[in-house]
PDB file of C-alpha atoms in Angstrom:
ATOM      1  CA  UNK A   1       0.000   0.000   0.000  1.00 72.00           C
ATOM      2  CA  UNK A   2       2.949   2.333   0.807  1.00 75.00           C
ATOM      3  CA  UNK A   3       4.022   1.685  -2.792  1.00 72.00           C
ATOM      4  CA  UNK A   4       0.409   2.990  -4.283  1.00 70.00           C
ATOM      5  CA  UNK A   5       0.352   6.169  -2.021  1.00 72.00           C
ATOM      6  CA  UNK A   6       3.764   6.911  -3.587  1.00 70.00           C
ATOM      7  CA  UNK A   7       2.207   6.374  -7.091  1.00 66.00           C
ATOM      8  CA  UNK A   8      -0.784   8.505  -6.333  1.00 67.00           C
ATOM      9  CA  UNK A   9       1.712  11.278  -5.126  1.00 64.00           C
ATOM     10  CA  UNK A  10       3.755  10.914  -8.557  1.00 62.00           C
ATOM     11  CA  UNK A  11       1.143   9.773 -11.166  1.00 55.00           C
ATOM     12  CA  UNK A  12       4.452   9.573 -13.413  1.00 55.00           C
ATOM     13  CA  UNK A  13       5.756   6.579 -11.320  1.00 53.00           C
ATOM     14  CA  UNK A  14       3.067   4.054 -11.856  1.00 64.00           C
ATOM     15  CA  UNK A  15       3.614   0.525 -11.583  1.00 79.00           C
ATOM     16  CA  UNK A  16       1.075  -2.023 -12.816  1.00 84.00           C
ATOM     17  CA  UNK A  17       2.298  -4.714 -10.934  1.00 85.00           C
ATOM     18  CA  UNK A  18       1.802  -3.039  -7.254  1.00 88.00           C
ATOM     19  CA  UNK A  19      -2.119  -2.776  -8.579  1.00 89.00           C
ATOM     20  CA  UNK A  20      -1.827  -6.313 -10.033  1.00 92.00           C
ATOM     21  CA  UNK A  21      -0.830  -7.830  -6.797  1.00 91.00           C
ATOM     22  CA  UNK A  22      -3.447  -6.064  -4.831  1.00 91.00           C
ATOM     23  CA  UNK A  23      -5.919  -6.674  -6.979  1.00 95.00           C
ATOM     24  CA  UNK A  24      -5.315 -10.069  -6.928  1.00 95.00           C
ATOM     25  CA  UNK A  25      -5.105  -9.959  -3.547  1.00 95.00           C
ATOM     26  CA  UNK A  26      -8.654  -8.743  -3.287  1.00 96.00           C
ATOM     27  CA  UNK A  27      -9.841 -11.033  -5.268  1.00 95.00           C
ATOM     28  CA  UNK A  28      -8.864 -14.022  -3.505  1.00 95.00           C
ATOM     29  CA  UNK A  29     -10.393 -12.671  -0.241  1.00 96.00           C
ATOM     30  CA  UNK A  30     -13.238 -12.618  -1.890  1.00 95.00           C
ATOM     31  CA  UNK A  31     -13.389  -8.975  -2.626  1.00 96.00           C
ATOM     32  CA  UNK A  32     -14.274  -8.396  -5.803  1.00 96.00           C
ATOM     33  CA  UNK A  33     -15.905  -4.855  -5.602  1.00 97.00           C
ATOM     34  CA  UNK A  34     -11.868  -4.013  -4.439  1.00 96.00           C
ATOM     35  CA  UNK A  35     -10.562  -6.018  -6.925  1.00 96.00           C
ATOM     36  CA  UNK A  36     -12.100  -4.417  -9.731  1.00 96.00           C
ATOM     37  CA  UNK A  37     -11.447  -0.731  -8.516  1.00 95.00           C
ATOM     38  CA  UNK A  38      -7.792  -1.911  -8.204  1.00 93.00           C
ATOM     39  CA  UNK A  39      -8.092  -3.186 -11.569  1.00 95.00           C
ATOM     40  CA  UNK A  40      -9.701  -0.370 -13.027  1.00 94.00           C
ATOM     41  CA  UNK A  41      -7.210   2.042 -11.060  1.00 89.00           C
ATOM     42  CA  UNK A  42      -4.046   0.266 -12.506  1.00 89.00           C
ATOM     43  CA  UNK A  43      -5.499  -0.046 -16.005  1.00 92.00           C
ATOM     44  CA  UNK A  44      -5.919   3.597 -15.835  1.00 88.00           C
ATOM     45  CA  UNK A  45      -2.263   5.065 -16.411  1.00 83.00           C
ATOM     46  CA  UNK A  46      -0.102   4.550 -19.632  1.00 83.00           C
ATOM     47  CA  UNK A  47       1.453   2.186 -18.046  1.00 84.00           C
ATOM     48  CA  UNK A  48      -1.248  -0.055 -16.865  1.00 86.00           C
ATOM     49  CA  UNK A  49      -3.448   0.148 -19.940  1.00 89.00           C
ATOM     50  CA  UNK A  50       0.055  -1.393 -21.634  1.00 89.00           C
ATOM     51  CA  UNK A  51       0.122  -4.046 -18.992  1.00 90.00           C
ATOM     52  CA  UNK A  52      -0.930  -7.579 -20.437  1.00 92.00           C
ATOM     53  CA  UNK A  53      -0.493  -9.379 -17.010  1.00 91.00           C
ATOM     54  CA  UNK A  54      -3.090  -6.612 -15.585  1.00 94.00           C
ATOM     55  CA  UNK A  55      -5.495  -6.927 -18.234  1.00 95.00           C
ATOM     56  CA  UNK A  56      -5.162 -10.828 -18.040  1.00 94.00           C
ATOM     57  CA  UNK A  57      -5.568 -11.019 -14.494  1.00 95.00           C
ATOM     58  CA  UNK A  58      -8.730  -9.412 -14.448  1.00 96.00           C
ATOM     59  CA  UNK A  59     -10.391 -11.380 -17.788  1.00 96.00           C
ATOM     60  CA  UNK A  60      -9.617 -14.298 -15.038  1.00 95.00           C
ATOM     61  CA  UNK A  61     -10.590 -12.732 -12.227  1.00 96.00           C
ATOM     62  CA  UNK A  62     -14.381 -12.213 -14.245  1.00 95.00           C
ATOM     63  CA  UNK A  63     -13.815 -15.515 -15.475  1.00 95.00           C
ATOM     64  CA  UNK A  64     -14.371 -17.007 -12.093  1.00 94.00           C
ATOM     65  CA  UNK A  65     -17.276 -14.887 -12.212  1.00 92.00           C
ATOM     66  CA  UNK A  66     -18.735 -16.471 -14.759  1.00 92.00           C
ATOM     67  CA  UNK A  67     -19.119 -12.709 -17.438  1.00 89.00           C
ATOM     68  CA  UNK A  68     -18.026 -14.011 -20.109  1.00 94.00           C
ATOM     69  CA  UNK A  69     -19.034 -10.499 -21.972  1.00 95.00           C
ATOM     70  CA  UNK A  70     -16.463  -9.102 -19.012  1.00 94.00           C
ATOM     71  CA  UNK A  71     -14.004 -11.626 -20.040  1.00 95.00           C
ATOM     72  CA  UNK A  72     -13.615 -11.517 -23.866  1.00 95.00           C
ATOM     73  CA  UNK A  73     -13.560  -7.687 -23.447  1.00 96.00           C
ATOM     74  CA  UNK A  74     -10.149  -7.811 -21.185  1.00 95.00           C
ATOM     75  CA  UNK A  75      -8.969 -10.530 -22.957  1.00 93.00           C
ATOM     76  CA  UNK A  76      -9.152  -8.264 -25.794  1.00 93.00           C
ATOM     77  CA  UNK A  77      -7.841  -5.297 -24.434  1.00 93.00           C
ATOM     78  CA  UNK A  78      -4.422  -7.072 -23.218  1.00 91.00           C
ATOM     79  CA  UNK A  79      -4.109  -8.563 -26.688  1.00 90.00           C
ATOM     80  CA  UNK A  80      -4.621  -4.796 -27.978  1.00 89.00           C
ATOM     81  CA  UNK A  81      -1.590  -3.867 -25.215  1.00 87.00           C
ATOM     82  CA  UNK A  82       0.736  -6.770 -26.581  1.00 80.00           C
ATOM     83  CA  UNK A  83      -0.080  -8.820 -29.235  1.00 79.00           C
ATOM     84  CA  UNK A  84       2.840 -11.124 -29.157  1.00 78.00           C
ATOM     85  CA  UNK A  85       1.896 -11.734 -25.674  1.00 72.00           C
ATOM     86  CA  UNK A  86      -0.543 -14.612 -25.901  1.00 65.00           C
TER      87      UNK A  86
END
């Protein structure tokens, strides 16, 4: 958390992975409403919305959801950030 406050403070120095871990995090607590607003927080920046791990991790995190609209969509998006990356 100390490492997100320091990316709020410098929106320059964001780093996807601090949201992907807390996300995930979240998620496996069983908090998805958290989840997703880490997700959509993290995704937000340049470097986020070029993040395939981010974008994956939340197609699965929906996955286990069972929105499968949710799902293709982020799927999507990380193939949009890194096509190579599949």
């Amino acid at each position: 958390l100390q490492g997100i406050q320091r990316c709020r403070r410098k929106p320059q120095s964001q780093n996807a992975y601090l949201f992907n871990a807390l996300a995930v995090m979240a998620g496996n607590l069983g908090r998805l409403e958290e989840a997703r607003a880490w997700f959509e927080e993290g995704t937000a920046s340049v470097e986020g919305a070029a993040s395939v791990a981010l974008w994956q991790a939340w197609a699965v995190l929906e996955a286990k959801q069972g929105d499968a609209r949710a799902v293709r969509y982020l799927f999507k998006k990380a193939l949009g950030a890194n096509p190579r990356s599949r």
